[in-house]
Backbone atoms as SQL, in Angstrom:
CREATE TABLE atoms (id INTEGER PRIMARY KEY, chain TEXT, resi INTEGER, resn TEXT, atom TEXT, x REAL, y REAL, z REAL);
INSERT INTO atoms VALUES
  (1, 'A', 1, 'MET', 'N', 164.825, 115.434, 29.528),
  (2, 'A', 1, 'MET', 'CA', 164.747, 116.613, 30.080),
  (3, 'A', 1, 'MET', 'C', 166.033, 117.676, 30.909),
  (4, 'A', 2, 'PRO', 'N', 166.722, 117.965, 30.561),
  (5, 'A', 2, 'PRO', 'CA', 168.010, 118.409, 31.196),
  (6, 'A', 2, 'PRO', 'C', 167.939, 119.695, 31.512),
  (7, 'A', 3, 'GLY', 'N', 166.899, 120.772, 30.924),
  (8, 'A', 3, 'GLY', 'CA', 166.032, 122.017, 31.399),
  (9, 'A', 3, 'GLY', 'C', 165.940, 122.189, 32.527),
  (10, 'A', 4, 'ALA', 'N', 164.672, 120.764, 31.996),
  (11, 'A', 4, 'ALA', 'CA', 163.961, 120.974, 33.516),
  (12, 'A', 4, 'ALA', 'C', 164.921, 120.418, 35.090),
  (13, 'A', 5, 'MET', 'N', 165.804, 119.522, 34.669),
  (14, 'A', 5, 'MET', 'CA', 166.865, 119.634, 35.929),
  (15, 'A', 5, 'MET', 'C', 167.544, 120.553, 36.142),
  (16, 'A', 6, 'ALA', 'N', 168.292, 121.480, 35.041),
  (17, 'A', 6, 'ALA', 'CA', 169.336, 122.181, 35.496),
  (18, 'A', 6, 'ALA', 'C', 168.095, 123.614, 36.397),
  (19, 'A', 7, 'ILE', 'N', 167.045, 124.207, 35.960),
  (20, 'A', 7, 'ILE', 'CA', 166.223, 124.412, 36.644),
  (21, 'A', 7, 'ILE', 'C', 166.544, 124.121, 37.989),
  (22, 'A', 8, 'LEU', 'N', 165.933, 122.773, 38.396),
  (23, 'A', 8, 'LEU', 'CA', 165.660, 122.289, 39.607),
  (24, 'A', 8, 'LEU', 'C', 166.397, 122.799, 40.673),
  (25, 'A', 9, 'ILE', 'N', 167.642, 122.428, 39.937),
  (26, 'A', 9, 'ILE', 'CA', 169.216, 122.472, 40.949),
  (27, 'A', 9, 'ILE', 'C', 169.691, 123.574, 41.079),
  (28, 'A', 10, 'VAL', 'N', 168.953, 124.681, 40.194),
  (29, 'A', 10, 'VAL', 'CA', 169.657, 126.363, 40.921),
  (30, 'A', 10, 'VAL', 'C', 168.860, 126.227, 41.809),
  (31, 'A', 11, 'VAL', 'N', 167.035, 126.196, 41.227),
  (32, 'A', 11, 'VAL', 'CA', 166.501, 126.998, 42.550),
  (33, 'A', 11, 'VAL', 'C', 166.735, 126.151, 44.220),
  (34, 'A', 12, 'VAL', 'N', 167.298, 124.309, 44.196),
  (35, 'A', 12, 'VAL', 'CA', 167.505, 123.579, 45.307),
  (36, 'A', 12, 'VAL', 'C', 168.815, 124.662, 45.489),
  (37, 'A', 13, 'MET', 'N', 169.919, 124.982, 44.694),
  (38, 'A', 13, 'MET', 'CA', 170.832, 125.197, 45.116),
  (39, 'A', 13, 'MET', 'C', 170.134, 126.816, 46.088),
  (40, 'A', 14, 'LEU', 'N', 170.294, 127.468, 45.117),
  (41, 'A', 14, 'LEU', 'CA', 170.249, 129.129, 46.060),
  (42, 'A', 14, 'LEU', 'C', 168.379, 128.879, 46.760),
  (43, 'A', 15, 'ARG', 'N', 167.837, 128.016, 47.601),
  (44, 'A', 15, 'ARG', 'CA', 167.418, 128.005, 48.584),
  (45, 'A', 15, 'ARG', 'C', 168.268, 127.330, 49.549),
  (46, 'A', 16, 'SER', 'N', 169.002, 126.417, 49.496),
  (47, 'A', 16, 'SER', 'CA', 169.981, 126.386, 49.695),
  (48, 'A', 16, 'SER', 'C', 170.937, 127.648, 50.362),
  (49, 'A', 17, 'TRP', 'N', 171.638, 128.071, 49.898),
  (50, 'A', 17, 'TRP', 'CA', 172.103, 129.662, 49.959),
  (51, 'A', 17, 'TRP', 'C', 171.901, 130.393, 51.148),
  (52, 'A', 18, 'THR', 'N', 170.559, 130.435, 50.385),
  (53, 'A', 18, 'THR', 'CA', 169.839, 131.607, 51.303),
  (54, 'A', 18, 'THR', 'C', 169.144, 130.430, 52.857),
  (55, 'A', 19, 'GLN', 'N', 169.180, 129.457, 52.620),
  (56, 'A', 19, 'GLN', 'CA', 168.950, 128.798, 54.687),
  (57, 'A', 19, 'GLN', 'C', 170.164, 128.954, 55.291),
  (58, 'A', 20, 'LEU', 'N', 171.275, 128.667, 54.294),
  (59, 'A', 20, 'LEU', 'CA', 172.599, 128.703, 54.893),
  (60, 'A', 20, 'LEU', 'C', 173.273, 130.201, 55.270),
  (61, 'A', 21, 'GLY', 'N', 172.316, 131.418, 54.907),
  (62, 'A', 21, 'GLY', 'CA', 173.130, 132.761, 54.662),
  (63, 'A', 21, 'GLY', 'C', 172.395, 133.263, 55.801),
  (64, 'A', 22, 'PHE', 'N', 170.914, 132.322, 56.053),
  (65, 'A', 22, 'PHE', 'CA', 170.169, 133.438, 57.081),
  (66, 'A', 22, 'PHE', 'C', 170.396, 132.665, 58.684),
  (67, 'A', 23, 'THR', 'N', 170.873, 131.288, 58.521),
  (68, 'A', 23, 'THR', 'CA', 172.167, 130.490, 59.929),
  (69, 'A', 23, 'THR', 'C', 172.306, 131.308, 60.222),
  (70, 'A', 24, 'THR', 'N', 174.299, 131.459, 59.564),
  (71, 'A', 24, 'THR', 'CA', 174.696, 131.956, 59.325),
  (72, 'A', 24, 'THR', 'C', 174.896, 133.883, 60.182),
  (73, 'A', 25, 'PHE', 'N', 174.471, 134.217, 59.346),
  (74, 'A', 25, 'PHE', 'CA', 173.724, 135.747, 59.424),
  (75, 'A', 25, 'PHE', 'C', 172.940, 135.996, 60.458),
  (76, 'A', 26, 'VAL', 'N', 171.932, 135.558, 60.758),
  (77, 'A', 26, 'VAL', 'CA', 170.706, 135.729, 62.064),
  (78, 'A', 26, 'VAL', 'C', 171.855, 135.822, 63.028),
  (79, 'A', 27, 'PRO', 'N', 172.506, 135.367, 63.867),
  (80, 'A', 27, 'PRO', 'CA', 172.724, 135.177, 65.390),
  (81, 'A', 27, 'PRO', 'C', 173.768, 136.615, 65.212),
  (82, 'A', 28, 'PHE', 'N', 174.434, 136.903, 64.450),
  (83, 'A', 28, 'PHE', 'CA', 175.522, 138.012, 64.392),
  (84, 'A', 28, 'PHE', 'C', 174.738, 139.463, 64.354),
  (85, 'A', 29, 'TYR', 'N', 173.741, 139.407, 63.077),
  (86, 'A', 29, 'TYR', 'CA', 172.459, 140.085, 63.613),
  (87, 'A', 29, 'TYR', 'C', 172.010, 140.441, 64.444),
  (88, 'A', 30, 'TYR', 'N', 171.466, 139.494, 64.535),
  (89, 'A', 30, 'TYR', 'CA', 170.812, 139.813, 66.380),
  (90, 'A', 30, 'TYR', 'C', 171.391, 140.557, 67.448),
  (91, 'A', 31, 'VAL', 'N', 172.605, 140.497, 67.526),
  (92, 'A', 31, 'VAL', 'CA', 173.326, 140.478, 68.706),
  (93, 'A', 31, 'VAL', 'C', 174.133, 141.976, 68.126),
  (94, 'A', 32, 'ASP', 'N', 174.501, 142.259, 66.794),
  (95, 'A', 32, 'ASP', 'CA', 174.687, 143.410, 66.779),
  (96, 'A', 32, 'ASP', 'C', 174.308, 144.258, 66.044),
  (97, 'A', 33, 'HIS', 'N', 172.652, 144.224, 65.471),
  (98, 'A', 33, 'HIS', 'CA', 172.275, 145.346, 65.153),
  (99, 'A', 33, 'HIS', 'C', 171.082, 145.286, 66.044),
  (100, 'A', 34, 'LEU', 'N', 170.623, 144.171, 66.815),
  (101, 'A', 34, 'LEU', 'CA', 169.522, 145.055, 67.256),
  (102, 'A', 34, 'LEU', 'C', 169.797, 144.642, 68.615),
  (103, 'A', 35, 'LYS', 'N', 171.326, 144.547, 68.942),
  (104, 'A', 35, 'LYS', 'CA', 171.984, 144.728, 70.524),
  (105, 'A', 35, 'LYS', 'C', 171.161, 143.923, 71.595),
  (106, 'A', 36, 'ALA', 'N', 170.841, 142.719, 70.727),
  (107, 'A', 36, 'ALA', 'CA', 170.275, 141.987, 71.433),
  (108, 'A', 36, 'ALA', 'C', 171.430, 141.018, 72.352),
  (109, 'A', 37, 'ASP', 'N', 171.049, 139.779, 74.400),
  (110, 'A', 37, 'ASP', 'CA', 172.042, 139.785, 74.383),
  (111, 'A', 37, 'ASP', 'C', 172.036, 138.421, 73.642),
  (112, 'A', 38, 'ARG', 'N', 174.084, 138.104, 74.091),
  (113, 'A', 38, 'ARG', 'CA', 174.287, 136.763, 73.439),
  (114, 'A', 38, 'ARG', 'C', 173.632, 135.905, 73.936),
  (115, 'A', 39, 'ALA', 'N', 173.339, 135.057, 75.046),
  (116, 'A', 39, 'ALA', 'CA', 172.730, 134.224, 75.281),
  (117, 'A', 39, 'ALA', 'C', 171.581, 133.907, 74.398),
  (118, 'A', 40, 'SER', 'N', 170.679, 134.989, 73.896),
  (119, 'A', 40, 'SER', 'CA', 169.369, 134.802, 73.380),
  (120, 'A', 40, 'SER', 'C', 169.793, 134.373, 71.862),
  (121, 'A', 41, 'TRP', 'N', 170.832, 134.036, 71.219),
  (122, 'A', 41, 'TRP', 'CA', 171.423, 133.668, 70.473),
  (123, 'A', 41, 'TRP', 'C', 170.282, 132.479, 69.503),
  (124, 'A', 42, 'PRO', 'N', 170.033, 131.652, 70.404),
  (125, 'A', 42, 'PRO', 'CA', 169.567, 130.365, 69.937),
  (126, 'A', 42, 'PRO', 'C', 168.394, 130.697, 69.391),
  (127, 'A', 43, 'ALA', 'N', 167.329, 131.919, 70.173),
  (128, 'A', 43, 'ALA', 'CA', 166.279, 132.109, 69.960),
  (129, 'A', 43, 'ALA', 'C', 165.616, 132.604, 68.562),
  (130, 'A', 44, 'PRO', 'N', 166.594, 133.616, 67.382),
  (131, 'A', 44, 'PRO', 'CA', 166.309, 133.613, 66.194),
  (132, 'A', 44, 'PRO', 'C', 166.178, 131.937, 65.303),
  (133, 'A', 45, 'LEU', 'N', 167.438, 131.188, 65.765),
  (134, 'A', 45, 'LEU', 'CA', 167.593, 129.754, 65.091),
  (135, 'A', 45, 'LEU', 'C', 166.677, 128.767, 65.233),
  (136, 'A', 46, 'ARG', 'N', 165.508, 129.161, 66.179),
  (137, 'A', 46, 'ARG', 'CA', 164.424, 128.393, 66.245),
  (138, 'A', 46, 'ARG', 'C', 163.197, 128.381, 65.181),
  (139, 'A', 47, 'VAL', 'N', 163.733, 128.803, 64.481),
  (140, 'A', 47, 'VAL', 'CA', 162.948, 128.865, 63.016),
  (141, 'A', 47, 'VAL', 'C', 162.670, 128.310, 61.755),
  (142, 'A', 48, 'PRO', 'N', 164.251, 128.081, 61.328),
  (143, 'A', 48, 'PRO', 'CA', 164.192, 127.198, 60.421),
  (144, 'A', 48, 'PRO', 'C', 164.218, 125.621, 60.715),
  (145, 'A', 49, 'ARG', 'N', 164.003, 125.520, 62.107),
  (146, 'A', 49, 'ARG', 'CA', 163.648, 124.155, 62.795),
  (147, 'A', 49, 'ARG', 'C', 162.442, 123.082, 62.972),
  (148, 'A', 50, 'ARG', 'N', 161.546, 124.625, 62.554),
  (149, 'A', 50, 'ARG', 'CA', 160.441, 124.338, 62.486),
  (150, 'A', 50, 'ARG', 'C', 160.343, 123.913, 61.160),
  (151, 'A', 51, 'ARG', 'N', 160.777, 123.313, 60.563),
  (152, 'A', 51, 'ARG', 'CA', 160.735, 122.657, 59.369),
  (153, 'A', 51, 'ARG', 'C', 160.505, 121.987, 58.764),
  (154, 'A', 52, 'ARG', 'N', 159.731, 120.218, 59.374),
  (155, 'A', 52, 'ARG', 'CA', 159.209, 119.844, 59.782),
  (156, 'A', 52, 'ARG', 'C', 157.434, 120.382, 59.446),
  (157, 'A', 53, 'ALA', 'N', 157.105, 120.961, 60.557),
  (158, 'A', 53, 'ALA', 'CA', 155.874, 120.975, 60.915),
  (159, 'A', 53, 'ALA', 'C', 155.285, 122.075, 59.640),
  (160, 'A', 54, 'ARG', 'N', 155.921, 123.045, 59.072),
  (161, 'A', 54, 'ARG', 'CA', 156.075, 123.214, 57.442),
  (162, 'A', 54, 'ARG', 'C', 156.107, 122.921, 56.135),
  (163, 'A', 55, 'THR', 'N', 156.771, 121.631, 56.860),
  (164, 'A', 55, 'THR', 'CA', 156.625, 121.044, 55.357),
  (165, 'A', 55, 'THR', 'C', 155.536, 119.863, 55.437),
  (166, 'A', 56, 'ILE', 'N', 154.926, 119.774, 56.796),
  (167, 'A', 56, 'ILE', 'CA', 153.150, 119.010, 57.131),
  (168, 'A', 56, 'ILE', 'C', 152.134, 119.443, 57.035),
  (169, 'A', 57, 'ALA', 'N', 152.643, 121.138, 56.890),
  (170, 'A', 57, 'ALA', 'CA', 151.302, 122.037, 55.936),
  (171, 'A', 57, 'ALA', 'C', 151.096, 122.236, 54.720),
  (172, 'A', 58, 'ALA', 'N', 152.577, 122.415, 54.295),
  (173, 'A', 58, 'ALA', 'CA', 152.673, 122.511, 53.273),
  (174, 'A', 58, 'ALA', 'C', 152.156, 121.659, 52.137),
  (175, 'A', 59, 'GLY', 'N', 152.368, 120.351, 53.147),
  (176, 'A', 59, 'GLY', 'CA', 152.200, 119.606, 51.535),
  (177, 'A', 59, 'GLY', 'C', 150.586, 118.757, 51.249),
  (178, 'A', 60, 'PRO', 'N', 149.744, 119.346, 51.977),
  (179, 'A', 60, 'PRO', 'CA', 148.348, 119.191, 51.412),
  (180, 'A', 60, 'PRO', 'C', 147.724, 120.496, 50.922),
  (181, 'A', 61, 'VAL', 'N', 148.749, 121.988, 50.839),
  (182, 'A', 61, 'VAL', 'CA', 148.484, 122.888, 49.943),
  (183, 'A', 61, 'VAL', 'C', 148.773, 122.746, 48.776),
  (184, 'A', 62, 'ALA', 'N', 150.054, 122.075, 48.508),
  (185, 'A', 62, 'ALA', 'CA', 150.969, 121.931, 47.203),
  (186, 'A', 62, 'ALA', 'C', 149.604, 120.833, 46.759),
  (187, 'A', 63, 'ASP', 'N', 149.429, 119.888, 46.635),
  (188, 'A', 63, 'ASP', 'CA', 148.717, 118.875, 46.442),
  (189, 'A', 63, 'ASP', 'C', 146.969, 118.907, 45.910),
  (190, 'A', 64, 'ARG', 'N', 146.962, 120.568, 46.641),
  (191, 'A', 64, 'ARG', 'CA', 145.379, 121.024, 46.304),
  (192, 'A', 64, 'ARG', 'C', 145.650, 121.552, 45.171),
  (193, 'A', 65, 'PHE', 'N', 146.500, 122.468, 44.769),
  (194, 'A', 65, 'PHE', 'CA', 146.951, 123.669, 44.165),
  (195, 'A', 65, 'PHE', 'C', 147.937, 123.300, 43.146),
  (196, 'A', 66, 'GLY', 'N', 148.930, 122.265, 42.710),
  (197, 'A', 66, 'GLY', 'CA', 149.457, 122.205, 42.163),
  (198, 'A', 66, 'GLY', 'C', 150.892, 122.228, 43.081),
  (199, 'A', 67, 'ALA', 'N', 152.446, 121.439, 42.515),
  (200, 'A', 67, 'ALA', 'CA', 153.471, 121.535, 43.015),
  (201, 'A', 67, 'ALA', 'C', 153.979, 122.741, 42.289),
  (202, 'A', 68, 'ARG', 'N', 153.744, 123.542, 40.914),
  (203, 'A', 68, 'ARG', 'CA', 153.744, 124.430, 40.872),
  (204, 'A', 68, 'ARG', 'C', 153.902, 125.564, 41.044),
  (205, 'A', 69, 'PRO', 'N', 152.263, 125.684, 40.923),
  (206, 'A', 69, 'PRO', 'CA', 152.368, 127.120, 41.483),
  (207, 'A', 69, 'PRO', 'C', 152.281, 127.077, 42.588),
  (208, 'A', 70, 'PHE', 'N', 152.555, 126.013, 43.796),
  (209, 'A', 70, 'PHE', 'CA', 152.994, 126.581, 45.103),
  (210, 'A', 70, 'PHE', 'C', 154.905, 126.817, 45.072),
  (211, 'A', 71, 'MET', 'N', 155.181, 125.980, 44.460),
  (212, 'A', 71, 'MET', 'CA', 156.768, 126.598, 44.580),
  (213, 'A', 71, 'MET', 'C', 156.706, 128.341, 44.329),
  (214, 'A', 72, 'VAL', 'N', 156.089, 128.318, 43.018),
  (215, 'A', 72, 'VAL', 'CA', 156.397, 130.490, 42.224),
  (216, 'A', 72, 'VAL', 'C', 155.664, 130.805, 43.308),
  (217, 'A', 73, 'TRP', 'N', 154.626, 130.819, 44.160),
  (218, 'A', 73, 'TRP', 'CA', 154.057, 131.428, 44.845),
  (219, 'A', 73, 'TRP', 'C', 154.877, 131.400, 46.689),
  (220, 'A', 74, 'ALA', 'N', 155.575, 130.463, 47.142),
  (221, 'A', 74, 'ALA', 'CA', 156.179, 130.263, 47.769),
  (222, 'A', 74, 'ALA', 'C', 157.470, 131.239, 47.773),
  (223, 'A', 75, 'CYS', 'N', 158.141, 130.814, 46.556),
  (224, 'A', 75, 'CYS', 'CA', 159.652, 132.031, 46.226),
  (225, 'A', 75, 'CYS', 'C', 159.050, 132.919, 45.674),
  (226, 'A', 76, 'LEU', 'N', 157.834, 133.670, 45.482),
  (227, 'A', 76, 'LEU', 'CA', 157.716, 135.490, 45.295),
  (228, 'A', 76, 'LEU', 'C', 158.064, 135.769, 46.811),
  (229, 'A', 77, 'LEU', 'N', 157.356, 134.385, 47.889),
  (230, 'A', 77, 'LEU', 'CA', 156.344, 135.577, 49.177),
  (231, 'A', 77, 'LEU', 'C', 158.016, 135.388, 49.667),
  (232, 'A', 78, 'ALA', 'N', 158.781, 134.477, 49.535),
  (233, 'A', 78, 'ALA', 'CA', 160.151, 134.600, 50.300),
  (234, 'A', 78, 'ALA', 'C', 160.958, 136.216, 50.723),
  (235, 'A', 79, 'ALA', 'N', 161.091, 137.008, 48.966),
  (236, 'A', 79, 'ALA', 'CA', 161.218, 137.885, 48.638),
  (237, 'A', 79, 'ALA', 'C', 161.183, 139.151, 49.890),
  (238, 'A', 80, 'PRO', 'N', 160.192, 139.181, 49.683),
  (239, 'A', 80, 'PRO', 'CA', 159.599, 140.417, 50.754),
  (240, 'A', 80, 'PRO', 'C', 159.322, 139.791, 52.783),
  (241, 'A', 81, 'LEU', 'N', 159.118, 138.728, 52.548),
  (242, 'A', 81, 'LEU', 'CA', 159.424, 138.808, 54.173),
  (243, 'A', 81, 'LEU', 'C', 161.201, 138.654, 54.220),
  (244, 'A', 82, 'THR', 'N', 161.731, 138.766, 52.658),
  (245, 'A', 82, 'THR', 'CA', 163.265, 138.248, 53.711),
  (246, 'A', 82, 'THR', 'C', 163.535, 140.346, 53.995),
  (247, 'A', 83, 'VAL', 'N', 163.138, 140.880, 53.075),
  (248, 'A', 83, 'VAL', 'CA', 163.101, 142.511, 53.221),
  (249, 'A', 83, 'VAL', 'C', 162.656, 142.827, 53.959),
  (250, 'A', 84, 'GLY', 'N', 161.209, 142.341, 54.841),
  (251, 'A', 84, 'GLY', 'CA', 160.799, 142.487, 56.135),
  (252, 'A', 84, 'GLY', 'C', 160.843, 142.612, 57.434),
  (253, 'A', 85, 'PHE', 'N', 162.085, 141.300, 57.176),
  (254, 'A', 85, 'PHE', 'CA', 162.824, 140.307, 58.129),
  (255, 'A', 85, 'PHE', 'C', 164.480, 141.519, 58.910),
  (256, 'A', 86, 'LEU', 'N', 164.673, 142.410, 57.567),
  (257, 'A', 86, 'LEU', 'CA', 166.022, 142.849, 57.604),
  (258, 'A', 86, 'LEU', 'C', 165.879, 144.383, 58.177),
  (259, 'A', 87, 'LEU', 'N', 164.031, 144.965, 57.794),
  (260, 'A', 87, 'LEU', 'CA', 163.840, 146.155, 58.630),
  (261, 'A', 87, 'LEU', 'C', 163.348, 145.902, 59.440),
  (262, 'A', 88, 'THR', 'N', 163.010, 144.931, 60.159),
  (263, 'A', 88, 'THR', 'CA', 162.205, 145.100, 61.454),
  (264, 'A', 88, 'THR', 'C', 163.647, 145.778, 62.684),
  (265, 'A', 89, 'ARG', 'N', 162.393, 146.247, 63.514),
  (266, 'A', 89, 'ARG', 'CA', 164.079, 146.722, 64.602),
  (267, 'A', 89, 'ARG', 'C', 163.370, 146.088, 66.117),
  (268, 'A', 90, 'GLY', 'N', 162.446, 145.006, 65.530),
  (269, 'A', 90, 'GLY', 'CA', 163.042, 144.598, 67.565),
  (270, 'A', 90, 'GLY', 'C', 163.058, 142.494, 67.383),
  (271, 'A', 91, 'ALA', 'N', 162.984, 141.531, 67.859),
  (272, 'A', 91, 'ALA', 'CA', 162.526, 140.629, 67.780),
  (273, 'A', 91, 'ALA', 'C', 161.305, 140.061, 68.159),
  (274, 'A', 92, 'TRP', 'N', 160.580, 138.622, 67.874),
  (275, 'A', 92, 'TRP', 'CA', 159.228, 138.293, 68.364),
  (276, 'A', 92, 'TRP', 'C', 159.887, 137.427, 69.409),
  (277, 'A', 93, 'PRO', 'N', 159.430, 138.147, 70.869),
  (278, 'A', 93, 'PRO', 'CA', 159.182, 136.561, 71.644),
  (279, 'A', 93, 'PRO', 'C', 159.219, 135.282, 71.793),
  (280, 'A', 94, 'SER', 'N', 159.446, 134.556, 72.166),
  (281, 'A', 94, 'SER', 'CA', 159.874, 133.406, 71.742),
  (282, 'A', 94, 'SER', 'C', 159.623, 132.475, 72.774);
Protein backbone atom coordinates (compact mmCIF):
# COMPACT_ATOMS: atom_id res chain seq x y z
CA MET A 1 0.00 0.00 0.00
CA PRO A 2 2.52 2.63 -1.10
CA GLY A 3 -0.21 5.24 -1.73
CA ALA A 4 -1.50 5.02 1.84
CA MET A 5 2.05 5.21 3.19
CA ALA A 6 2.75 8.29 1.06
CA ILE A 7 -0.37 10.01 2.41
CA LEU A 8 0.62 9.16 5.97
CA ILE A 9 4.14 10.52 5.45
CA VAL A 10 2.80 13.77 3.96
CA VAL A 11 0.31 14.27 6.82
CA VAL A 12 2.96 13.64 9.48
CA MET A 13 5.43 15.89 7.67
CA LEU A 14 2.93 18.76 7.40
CA ARG A 15 1.95 18.37 11.05
CA SER A 16 5.60 18.46 12.12
CA TRP A 17 6.36 21.51 9.98
CA THR A 18 3.33 23.33 11.38
CA GLN A 19 4.29 22.50 14.95
CA LEU A 20 7.89 23.60 14.41
CA GLY A 21 6.72 26.76 12.69
CA PHE A 22 4.44 27.69 15.57
CA THR A 23 7.10 26.86 18.15
CA THR A 24 9.59 29.22 16.49
CA PHE A 25 7.16 31.85 15.19
CA VAL A 26 4.87 32.37 18.18
CA PRO A 27 7.42 33.91 20.60
CA PHE A 28 8.57 36.45 18.01
CA TYR A 29 4.99 37.24 16.98
CA TYR A 30 4.02 37.57 20.64
CA VAL A 31 6.80 40.07 21.35
CA ASP A 32 7.08 41.99 18.05
CA HIS A 33 3.48 42.24 16.91
CA LEU A 34 1.57 42.12 20.20
CA LYS A 35 4.23 44.17 22.05
CA ALA A 36 4.45 41.72 24.93
CA ASP A 37 7.30 41.64 27.40
CA ARG A 38 10.21 39.34 26.55
CA ALA A 39 9.91 37.80 30.00
CA SER A 40 6.52 36.39 28.96
CA TRP A 41 7.92 34.33 26.05
CA PRO A 42 7.18 30.97 27.66
CA ALA A 43 3.45 31.78 28.01
CA PRO A 44 2.41 31.04 24.40
CA LEU A 45 4.65 27.99 24.31
CA ARG A 46 2.73 26.26 27.10
CA VAL A 47 0.01 25.23 24.66
CA PRO A 48 2.12 22.63 22.77
CA ARG A 49 3.28 21.21 26.11
CA ARG A 50 -0.27 20.12 26.86
CA ARG A 51 0.02 17.53 24.12
CA ARG A 52 -0.39 14.57 26.47
CA ALA A 53 -3.70 15.88 27.78
CA ARG A 54 -4.97 16.39 24.23
CA THR A 55 -3.89 12.89 23.27
CA ILE A 56 -5.67 11.37 26.25
CA ALA A 57 -8.83 13.36 25.48
CA ALA A 58 -8.75 12.71 21.71
CA GLY A 59 -8.18 8.97 21.95
CA PRO A 60 -11.72 8.07 23.07
CA VAL A 61 -13.20 10.47 20.50
CA ALA A 62 -11.23 8.80 17.71
CA ASP A 63 -12.27 5.38 19.01
CA ARG A 64 -15.93 6.36 18.99
CA PHE A 65 -16.10 8.04 15.56
CA GLY A 66 -13.19 6.34 13.78
CA ALA A 67 -9.60 7.38 13.25
CA ARG A 68 -9.98 8.61 9.68
CA PRO A 69 -13.02 10.89 10.24
CA PHE A 70 -11.39 12.22 13.38
CA MET A 71 -8.17 13.10 11.54
CA VAL A 72 -10.08 14.72 8.69
CA TRP A 73 -12.08 16.90 11.10
CA ALA A 74 -8.99 17.73 13.16
CA CYS A 75 -7.10 18.87 10.06
CA LEU A 76 -10.08 20.88 8.80
CA LEU A 77 -10.47 22.53 12.19
CA ALA A 78 -6.77 23.41 12.40
CA ALA A 79 -6.87 25.82 9.43
CA PRO A 80 -9.48 28.27 10.80
CA LEU A 81 -7.95 28.06 14.27
CA THR A 82 -4.56 29.02 12.80
CA VAL A 83 -6.09 31.99 10.98
CA GLY A 84 -7.97 32.95 14.14
CA PHE A 85 -4.72 32.91 16.08
CA LEU A 86 -3.13 35.29 13.62
CA LEU A 87 -6.14 37.64 13.79
CA THR A 88 -6.14 37.98 17.58
CA ARG A 89 -4.88 41.19 19.09
CA GLY A 90 -4.05 40.00 22.57
CA ALA A 91 -3.02 37.02 24.60
CA TRP A 92 -5.03 34.78 26.84
CA PRO A 93 -4.01 35.00 30.46
CA SER A 94 -1.90 32.05 31.46
